[in-house]
Amino acid sequence: MDGMDRAMLRRLQDDGRMTATALAEGVGLTLAPCHRRLRELENSGVIRGYRVDVDPAKVGLGFEALVFVTLKDRLSLKPFEEEVAEIGPIIDAQRLFGDPDFLLRVMAEDLPAYQRFYDDVLVGLPGVEKLTSTIVMKSIKSGGRLPI
């Protein structure tokens, strides 16, 4: 990856719907080399996909919680990770060093909906010993761009 690839990625992070023509013009390439580089970035997995940035509140998901999870033992790691990966309201999940073991970002309609999700889903995940929830008051920055 060179400076031109990085310039293309910076522009695409700001506008993933940008046409190849606009991208080529923006980075100072002709269309054919821009297409070739774009395909290489996609095929190599540098570009993992293209997504739409949806406002959660406008689709009825105005409640956000951060959930810290501590597991009982290391035998539960893989089953826990596999199950979490399949649960829609958990929109981000990170394994952490130290205690707690995981940080989950959960979206729900409101507090009662989150409470039901907590009681019906989160407490039943494999190996859960402890859950600690923090309610997000306000989102200051989301959908951050990689500093490339």
PDB file of N, CA and C in Angstrom, residues 14-80:
ATOM      1  N   ASP A  14     -14.805   9.067   3.772  1.00  0.00           N
ATOM      2  CA  ASP A  14     -15.714  10.207   3.883  1.00  0.00           C
ATOM      3  C   ASP A  14     -16.948  10.049   3.012  1.00  0.00           C
ATOM      4  N   ASP A  15     -16.821   9.332   1.892  1.00  0.00           N
ATOM      5  CA  ASP A  15     -17.955   9.146   0.988  1.00  0.00           C
ATOM      6  C   ASP A  15     -17.795   7.827   0.246  1.00  0.00           C
ATOM      7  N   GLY A  16     -18.337   6.758   0.823  1.00  0.00           N
ATOM      8  CA  GLY A  16     -18.236   5.433   0.230  1.00  0.00           C
ATOM      9  C   GLY A  16     -19.029   5.270  -1.061  1.00  0.00           C
ATOM     10  N   ARG A  17     -19.929   6.224  -1.335  1.00  0.00           N
ATOM     11  CA  ARG A  17     -20.728   6.167  -2.567  1.00  0.00           C
ATOM     12  C   ARG A  17     -20.091   6.952  -3.709  1.00  0.00           C
ATOM     13  N   MET A  18     -18.933   7.512  -3.457  1.00  0.00           N
ATOM     14  CA  MET A  18     -18.241   8.301  -4.470  1.00  0.00           C
ATOM     15  C   MET A  18     -18.018   7.458  -5.727  1.00  0.00           C
ATOM     16  N   THR A  19     -18.259   8.032  -6.875  1.00  0.00           N
ATOM     17  CA  THR A  19     -18.019   7.302  -8.121  1.00  0.00           C
ATOM     18  C   THR A  19     -16.525   7.136  -8.334  1.00  0.00           C
ATOM     19  N   ALA A  20     -16.169   6.132  -9.104  1.00  0.00           N
ATOM     20  CA  ALA A  20     -14.757   5.917  -9.420  1.00  0.00           C
ATOM     21  C   ALA A  20     -14.189   7.122 -10.170  1.00  0.00           C
ATOM     22  N   THR A  21     -15.007   7.761 -10.991  1.00  0.00           N
ATOM     23  CA  THR A  21     -14.561   8.947 -11.725  1.00  0.00           C
ATOM     24  C   THR A  21     -14.227  10.070 -10.757  1.00  0.00           C
ATOM     25  N   ALA A  22     -15.114  10.322  -9.791  1.00  0.00           N
ATOM     26  CA  ALA A  22     -14.858  11.371  -8.797  1.00  0.00           C
ATOM     27  C   ALA A  22     -13.654  11.023  -7.932  1.00  0.00           C
ATOM     28  N   LEU A  23     -13.513   9.753  -7.584  1.00  0.00           N
ATOM     29  CA  LEU A  23     -12.366   9.309  -6.793  1.00  0.00           C
ATOM     30  C   LEU A  23     -11.074   9.530  -7.562  1.00  0.00           C
ATOM     31  N   ALA A  24     -11.065   9.121  -8.824  1.00  0.00           N
ATOM     32  CA  ALA A  24      -9.867   9.297  -9.661  1.00  0.00           C
ATOM     33  C   ALA A  24      -9.491  10.773  -9.752  1.00  0.00           C
ATOM     34  N   GLU A  25     -10.472  11.623  -9.996  1.00  0.00           N
ATOM     35  CA  GLU A  25     -10.203  13.067 -10.074  1.00  0.00           C
ATOM     36  C   GLU A  25      -9.676  13.610  -8.751  1.00  0.00           C
ATOM     37  N   GLY A  26     -10.254  13.129  -7.661  1.00  0.00           N
ATOM     38  CA  GLY A  26      -9.879  13.627  -6.339  1.00  0.00           C
ATOM     39  C   GLY A  26      -8.471  13.271  -5.915  1.00  0.00           C
ATOM     40  N   VAL A  27      -7.955  12.161  -6.440  1.00  0.00           N
ATOM     41  CA  VAL A  27      -6.600  11.752  -6.055  1.00  0.00           C
ATOM     42  C   VAL A  27      -5.578  11.951  -7.168  1.00  0.00           C
ATOM     43  N   GLY A  28      -6.039  12.452  -8.313  1.00  0.00           N
ATOM     44  CA  GLY A  28      -5.118  12.748  -9.401  1.00  0.00           C
ATOM     45  C   GLY A  28      -4.722  11.554 -10.256  1.00  0.00           C
ATOM     46  N   LEU A  29      -5.644  10.607 -10.428  1.00  0.00           N
ATOM     47  CA  LEU A  29      -5.404   9.451 -11.294  1.00  0.00           C
ATOM     48  C   LEU A  29      -6.362   9.487 -12.475  1.00  0.00           C
ATOM     49  N   THR A  30      -6.008   8.734 -13.509  1.00  0.00           N
ATOM     50  CA  THR A  30      -6.982   8.495 -14.570  1.00  0.00           C
ATOM     51  C   THR A  30      -7.872   7.338 -14.118  1.00  0.00           C
ATOM     52  N   LEU A  31      -8.968   7.131 -14.814  1.00  0.00           N
ATOM     53  CA  LEU A  31      -9.984   6.182 -14.379  1.00  0.00           C
ATOM     54  C   LEU A  31      -9.481   4.731 -14.315  1.00  0.00           C
ATOM     55  N   ALA A  32      -8.768   4.272 -15.328  1.00  0.00           N
ATOM     56  CA  ALA A  32      -8.340   2.863 -15.367  1.00  0.00           C
ATOM     57  C   ALA A  32      -7.433   2.493 -14.186  1.00  0.00           C
ATOM     58  N   PRO A  33      -6.382   3.263 -13.898  1.00  0.00           N
ATOM     59  CA  PRO A  33      -5.559   2.902 -12.738  1.00  0.00           C
ATOM     60  C   PRO A  33      -6.316   3.016 -11.412  1.00  0.00           C
ATOM     61  N   CYS A  34      -7.250   3.941 -11.345  1.00  0.00           N
ATOM     62  CA  CYS A  34      -8.054   4.083 -10.132  1.00  0.00           C
ATOM     63  C   CYS A  34      -8.902   2.827  -9.925  1.00  0.00           C
ATOM     64  N   HIS A  35      -9.549   2.357 -10.987  1.00  0.00           N
ATOM     65  CA  HIS A  35     -10.340   1.120 -10.915  1.00  0.00           C
ATOM     66  C   HIS A  35      -9.471  -0.055 -10.490  1.00  0.00           C
ATOM     67  N   ARG A  36      -8.288  -0.172 -11.091  1.00  0.00           N
ATOM     68  CA  ARG A  36      -7.388  -1.283 -10.765  1.00  0.00           C
ATOM     69  C   ARG A  36      -7.007  -1.250  -9.288  1.00  0.00           C
ATOM     70  N   ARG A  37      -6.626  -0.086  -8.781  1.00  0.00           N
ATOM     71  CA  ARG A  37      -6.241   0.039  -7.376  1.00  0.00           C
ATOM     72  C   ARG A  37      -7.424  -0.254  -6.454  1.00  0.00           C
ATOM     73  N   LEU A  38      -8.581   0.219  -6.827  1.00  0.00           N
ATOM     74  CA  LEU A  38      -9.776  -0.010  -6.025  1.00  0.00           C
ATOM     75  C   LEU A  38     -10.087  -1.507  -5.933  1.00  0.00           C
ATOM     76  N   ARG A  39     -10.017  -2.207  -7.062  1.00  0.00           N
ATOM     77  CA  ARG A  39     -10.238  -3.661  -7.070  1.00  0.00           C
ATOM     78  C   ARG A  39      -9.208  -4.373  -6.204  1.00  0.00           C
ATOM     79  N   GLU A  40      -7.942  -3.937  -6.261  1.00  0.00           N
ATOM     80  CA  GLU A  40      -6.894  -4.563  -5.446  1.00  0.00           C
ATOM     81  C   GLU A  40      -7.162  -4.339  -3.956  1.00  0.00           C
ATOM     82  N   LEU A  41      -7.612  -3.145  -3.594  1.00  0.00           N
ATOM     83  CA  LEU A  41      -7.922  -2.859  -2.192  1.00  0.00           C
ATOM     84  C   LEU A  41      -9.108  -3.706  -1.712  1.00  0.00           C
ATOM     85  N   GLU A  42     -10.079  -3.926  -2.572  1.00  0.00           N
ATOM     86  CA  GLU A  42     -11.226  -4.769  -2.221  1.00  0.00           C
ATOM     87  C   GLU A  42     -10.811  -6.233  -2.148  1.00  0.00           C
ATOM     88  N   ASN A  43     -10.107  -6.724  -3.159  1.00  0.00           N
ATOM     89  CA  ASN A  43      -9.714  -8.136  -3.203  1.00  0.00           C
ATOM     90  C   ASN A  43      -8.762  -8.532  -2.093  1.00  0.00           C
ATOM     91  N   SER A  44      -7.914  -7.607  -1.664  1.00  0.00           N
ATOM     92  CA  SER A  44      -6.956  -7.918  -0.597  1.00  0.00           C
ATOM     93  C   SER A  44      -7.582  -7.817   0.791  1.00  0.00           C
ATOM     94  N   GLY A  45      -8.813  -7.332   0.859  1.00  0.00           N
ATOM     95  CA  GLY A  45      -9.496  -7.218   2.143  1.00  0.00           C
ATOM     96  C   GLY A  45      -9.229  -5.922   2.885  1.00  0.00           C
ATOM     97  N   VAL A  46      -8.458  -5.010   2.285  1.00  0.00           N
ATOM     98  CA  VAL A  46      -8.255  -3.712   2.921  1.00  0.00           C
ATOM     99  C   VAL A  46      -9.596  -2.999   3.020  1.00  0.00           C
ATOM    100  N   ILE A  47     -10.349  -2.992   1.932  1.00  0.00           N
ATOM    101  CA  ILE A  47     -11.721  -2.487   1.950  1.00  0.00           C
ATOM    102  C   ILE A  47     -12.612  -3.687   2.243  1.00  0.00           C
ATOM    103  N   ARG A  48     -13.247  -3.665   3.417  1.00  0.00           N
ATOM    104  CA  ARG A  48     -14.067  -4.800   3.848  1.00  0.00           C
ATOM    105  C   ARG A  48     -15.496  -4.706   3.361  1.00  0.00           C
ATOM    106  N   GLY A  49     -15.935  -3.525   2.956  1.00  0.00           N
ATOM    107  CA  GLY A  49     -17.294  -3.370   2.494  1.00  0.00           C
ATOM    108  C   GLY A  49     -17.682  -1.909   2.460  1.00  0.00           C
ATOM    109  N   TYR A  50     -18.899  -1.663   2.034  1.00  0.00           N
ATOM    110  CA  TYR A  50     -19.454  -0.322   1.964  1.00  0.00           C
ATOM    111  C   TYR A  50     -20.754  -0.331   2.758  1.00  0.00           C
ATOM    112  N   ARG A  51     -20.926   0.668   3.617  1.00  0.00           N
ATOM    113  CA  ARG A  51     -22.084   0.694   4.497  1.00  0.00           C
ATOM    114  C   ARG A  51     -22.739   2.063   4.515  1.00  0.00           C
ATOM    115  N   VAL A  52     -23.974   2.064   4.974  1.00  0.00           N
ATOM    116  CA  VAL A  52     -24.734   3.297   5.146  1.00  0.00           C
ATOM    117  C   VAL A  52     -24.686   3.667   6.628  1.00  0.00           C
ATOM    118  N   ASP A  53     -24.485   4.928   6.924  1.00  0.00           N
ATOM    119  CA  ASP A  53     -24.476   5.428   8.298  1.00  0.00           C
ATOM    120  C   ASP A  53     -25.903   5.828   8.658  1.00  0.00           C
ATOM    121  N   VAL A  54     -26.562   5.016   9.482  1.00  0.00           N
ATOM    122  CA  VAL A  54     -27.957   5.219   9.830  1.00  0.00           C
ATOM    123  C   VAL A  54     -28.056   5.882  11.207  1.00  0.00           C
ATOM    124  N   ASP A  55     -28.913   6.874  11.333  1.00  0.00           N
ATOM    125  CA  ASP A  55     -29.169   7.527  12.610  1.00  0.00           C
ATOM    126  C   ASP A  55     -30.042   6.596  13.450  1.00  0.00           C
ATOM    127  N   PRO A  56     -29.514   6.025  14.545  1.00  0.00           N
ATOM    128  CA  PRO A  56     -30.290   5.051  15.333  1.00  0.00           C
ATOM    129  C   PRO A  56     -31.616   5.595  15.838  1.00  0.00           C
ATOM    130  N   ALA A  57     -31.638   6.833  16.307  1.00  0.00           N
ATOM    131  CA  ALA A  57     -32.870   7.400  16.864  1.00  0.00           C
ATOM    132  C   ALA A  57     -33.970   7.487  15.812  1.00  0.00           C
ATOM    133  N   LYS A  58     -33.601   7.738  14.566  1.00  0.00           N
ATOM    134  CA  LYS A  58     -34.603   7.892  13.515  1.00  0.00           C
ATOM    135  C   LYS A  58     -35.186   6.567  13.037  1.00  0.00           C
ATOM    136  N   VAL A  59     -34.595   5.454  13.487  1.00  0.00           N
ATOM    137  CA  VAL A  59     -35.165   4.142  13.172  1.00  0.00           C
ATOM    138  C   VAL A  59     -35.637   3.437  14.450  1.00  0.00           C
ATOM    139  N   GLY A  60     -35.890   4.239  15.484  1.00  0.00           N
ATOM    140  CA  GLY A  60     -36.460   3.697  16.707  1.00  0.00           C
ATOM    141  C   GLY A  60     -35.486   3.039  17.655  1.00  0.00           C
ATOM    142  N   LEU A  61     -34.201   3.325  17.533  1.00  0.00           N
ATOM    143  CA  LEU A  61     -33.198   2.749  18.428  1.00  0.00           C
ATOM    144  C   LEU A  61     -32.466   3.865  19.168  1.00  0.00           C
ATOM    145  N   GLY A  62     -33.193   4.583  19.997  1.00  0.00           N
ATOM    146  CA  GLY A  62     -32.646   5.746  20.670  1.00  0.00           C
ATOM    147  C   GLY A  62     -31.941   5.450  21.977  1.00  0.00           C
ATOM    148  N   PHE A  63     -31.854   4.190  22.379  1.00  0.00           N
ATOM    149  CA  PHE A  63     -31.227   3.820  23.647  1.00  0.00           C
ATOM    150  C   PHE A  63     -29.951   3.035  23.364  1.00  0.00           C
ATOM    151  N   GLU A  64     -28.859   3.443  23.986  1.00  0.00           N
ATOM    152  CA  GLU A  64     -27.574   2.775  23.790  1.00  0.00           C
ATOM    153  C   GLU A  64     -26.952   2.475  25.146  1.00  0.00           C
ATOM    154  N   ALA A  65     -26.431   1.267  25.290  1.00  0.00           N
ATOM    155  CA  ALA A  65     -25.755   0.875  26.525  1.00  0.00           C
ATOM    156  C   ALA A  65     -24.420   0.240  26.189  1.00  0.00           C
ATOM    157  N   LEU A  66     -23.452   0.490  27.043  1.00  0.00           N
ATOM    158  CA  LEU A  66     -22.168  -0.198  26.985  1.00  0.00           C
ATOM    159  C   LEU A  66     -22.199  -1.241  28.094  1.00  0.00           C
ATOM    160  N   VAL A  67     -21.896  -2.473  27.743  1.00  0.00           N
ATOM    161  CA  VAL A  67     -21.987  -3.569  28.703  1.00  0.00           C
ATOM    162  C   VAL A  67     -20.617  -4.202  28.866  1.00  0.00           C
ATOM    163  N   PHE A  68     -20.142  -4.193  30.100  1.00  0.00           N
ATOM    164  CA  PHE A  68     -18.873  -4.836  30.423  1.00  0.00           C
ATOM    165  C   PHE A  68     -19.187  -6.242  30.911  1.00  0.00           C
ATOM    166  N   VAL A  69     -18.496  -7.239  30.338  1.00  0.00           N
ATOM    167  CA  VAL A  69     -18.785  -8.636  30.631  1.00  0.00           C
ATOM    168  C   VAL A  69     -17.538  -9.312  31.184  1.00  0.00           C
ATOM    169  N   THR A  70     -17.712  -9.988  32.307  1.00  0.00           N
ATOM    170  CA  THR A  70     -16.659 -10.831  32.866  1.00  0.00           C
ATOM    171  C   THR A  70     -17.137 -12.267  32.780  1.00  0.00           C
ATOM    172  N   LEU A  71     -16.288 -13.135  32.224  1.00  0.00           N
ATOM    173  CA  LEU A  71     -16.637 -14.551  32.099  1.00  0.00           C
ATOM    174  C   LEU A  71     -16.135 -15.338  33.306  1.00  0.00           C
ATOM    175  N   LYS A  72     -16.798 -16.472  33.563  1.00  0.00           N
ATOM    176  CA  LYS A  72     -16.418 -17.331  34.688  1.00  0.00           C
ATOM    177  C   LYS A  72     -15.071 -18.000  34.459  1.00  0.00           C
ATOM    178  N   ASP A  73     -14.834 -18.403  33.199  1.00  0.00           N
ATOM    179  CA  ASP A  73     -13.596 -19.126  32.896  1.00  0.00           C
ATOM    180  C   ASP A  73     -13.250 -18.970  31.416  1.00  0.00           C
ATOM    181  N   ARG A  74     -12.066 -19.355  31.059  1.00  0.00           N
ATOM    182  CA  ARG A  74     -11.583 -19.219  29.681  1.00  0.00           C
ATOM    183  C   ARG A  74     -12.211 -20.235  28.731  1.00  0.00           C
ATOM    184  N   LEU A  75     -12.802 -21.276  29.259  1.00  0.00           N
ATOM    185  CA  LEU A  75     -13.463 -22.270  28.405  1.00  0.00           C
ATOM    186  C   LEU A  75     -14.667 -21.674  27.690  1.00  0.00           C
ATOM    187  N   SER A  76     -15.190 -20.587  28.224  1.00  0.00           N
ATOM    188  CA  SER A  76     -16.388 -19.953  27.659  1.00  0.00           C
ATOM    189  C   SER A  76     -16.075 -18.951  26.554  1.00  0.00           C
ATOM    190  N   LEU A  77     -14.799 -18.630  26.348  1.00  0.00           N
ATOM    191  CA  LEU A  77     -14.445 -17.577  25.387  1.00  0.00           C
ATOM    192  C   LEU A  77     -15.025 -17.815  24.007  1.00  0.00           C
ATOM    193  N   LYS A  78     -14.717 -18.947  23.422  1.00  0.00           N
ATOM    194  CA  LYS A  78     -15.156 -19.197  22.048  1.00  0.00           C
ATOM    195  C   LYS A  78     -16.678 -19.273  21.927  1.00  0.00           C
ATOM    196  N   PRO A  79     -17.364 -20.054  22.788  1.00  0.00           N
ATOM    197  CA  PRO A  79     -18.830 -20.073  22.680  1.00  0.00           C
ATOM    198  C   PRO A  79     -19.448 -18.685  22.892  1.00  0.00           C
ATOM    199  N   PHE A  80     -18.904 -17.911  23.818  1.00  0.00           N
ATOM    200  CA  PHE A  80     -19.411 -16.560  24.064  1.00  0.00           C
ATOM    201  C   PHE A  80     -19.236 -15.711  22.811  1.00  0.00           C
TER     202      PHE A  80
END
